[in-house]
């Protein structure tokens, strides 16, 4: 975790050192340990350094080496492989990640990101070619934003560093508000600011004075298949790759931490990390961070958390989540995020990273997004139905009902209808909750949006087409559905949100489930390794035998935090919600159906909100606060 910025005047104007200084100081929180600036004629690079790995203690950035200069925010996980391939002679512990990337660029040119494993965003100035080469890691763990004008190309780890430049416009991108309100990100490149873009995951960017070339250097292959001989072989292969994904993220010169919610994902990471540290003889404490609620609350996970902790070699820490507002420190959170955010439980992370900083923990393992990486496998049922394999479908649904104490006939009918009959009857999907008519006189079906939108806003930007194209066809196989999950731009958005939250406290989050090797392996698995005998994510459950406590390995479902969000808003934020919706809702009137929004508020005020009401009021309150703070206009 660090902060990077850069300016390249494409009209050959010299960089003003004060400009690059201003950009890097704007994100000083990302790197409290050192700062550096390098300028030469029309190019300037900036860096703020946060020490995390042993090699980062040796970094002096930006680094100049021969005809090249680099600034980087990131961590390489295949260092030994790269050192051997690049034939570097220095001791491995004396070679920094920036040296490795520069050597890789000198040998492989713009194809070098294909050879890198880890989380990174970097920019390399090639003095001979007079080009700036930029790249971002395959899954978008590390953010990279840029502005590309005729005269200036500028980039930064956070948008606020770009906004301090006079050449960068500060105009609202209204169509992005539609993405936010519907929670359907129609593209991963745009931001809430016109003219400011993000370099999307798995892409590189080459900038010259006359051209800007964007290239995808990595993508998941939906056609690749892994075929092994037995369930045990699949489980062993998963365990090996998952262990590698965790192990390479344990490199730290500072205390290590791990989120521990009590779910399958965070528990698997924590238990695997503990096992690896013991096997390696590394006598160091693994701190765990858990959110807790009042004992007896149905969404409290303390039983599962305590079950993992009872295995020993952990130092647990807890935040009392029901003592926090879901909108805690909202102004400060929005300043760090730069944009409005979708994850409603981001305040859990805010509280846990605050504790981590106080303990001197700089690296925290995070279980995000094991659901997508491994996949629950439910589309396998559609495959069975489409193939007429009704007997197997009945076995799977019966087992599913048994796991969840649900009558078999009910489960069988629901799932045969949902995954067998209904998909053959329905038209291509749209981002709708249902189909309704807009007004009595209209005969054209219109979408009922998750959050009620202003009809003129829908028409002005043709949002039906914008989002209809995103989900134009139902997935026909489990692998197709899995591929869509892994390539959904919401994942990149959530990773950026967590990254910037952790950066506020000088912490680097690491995500084993975002490991490129693990993603490729899980997508290529047969569907029956994901859903089998009613158990979702079966390959992972089998792989965690002897590592996870059985109570977690074979647990069914997970806690639903929606009621805690409702309770938190009603306990701590009633005045804010009242003020936003009753007094300040005109700020979002161009985008939201205010009459419908106030009906939701009435139900909230009376103590009878629906889950949709809560999500809508939370999201619109955040949007109102952000619009009033930024004062952006289109």
Short mmCIF file of C-alpha atoms in Angstrom, two decimals, residues 2 157 219 232 238 307 312 338 347 405 438 464 488 552 573 580 586 620 622:
data_model
loop_
_atom_site.label_atom_id
_atom_site.label_comp_id
_atom_site.label_asym_id
_atom_site.label_seq_id
_atom_site.Cartn_x
_atom_site.Cartn_y
_atom_site.Cartn_z
CA UNK A 2 1.44 3.33 -1.08
CA UNK A 157 -3.96 6.40 -6.60
CA UNK A 219 -8.48 -12.14 -18.89
CA UNK A 232 -9.96 -36.01 -3.46
CA UNK A 238 -7.65 -26.48 -4.41
CA UNK A 307 -14.51 -21.82 17.50
CA UNK A 312 -4.88 -21.20 19.50
CA UNK A 338 -13.80 10.41 -3.31
CA UNK A 347 -18.26 0.78 8.55
CA UNK A 405 -34.44 -28.51 7.23
CA UNK A 438 -45.74 4.02 -15.91
CA UNK A 464 -33.34 0.86 -19.78
CA UNK A 488 -18.62 -8.01 -12.70
CA UNK A 552 -17.54 -23.99 10.07
CA UNK A 573 -29.03 8.01 12.21
CA UNK A 580 -31.78 14.21 4.29
CA UNK A 586 -34.09 18.29 -3.61
CA UNK A 620 -29.71 8.16 -0.99
CA UNK A 622 -24.93 8.96 1.35
#
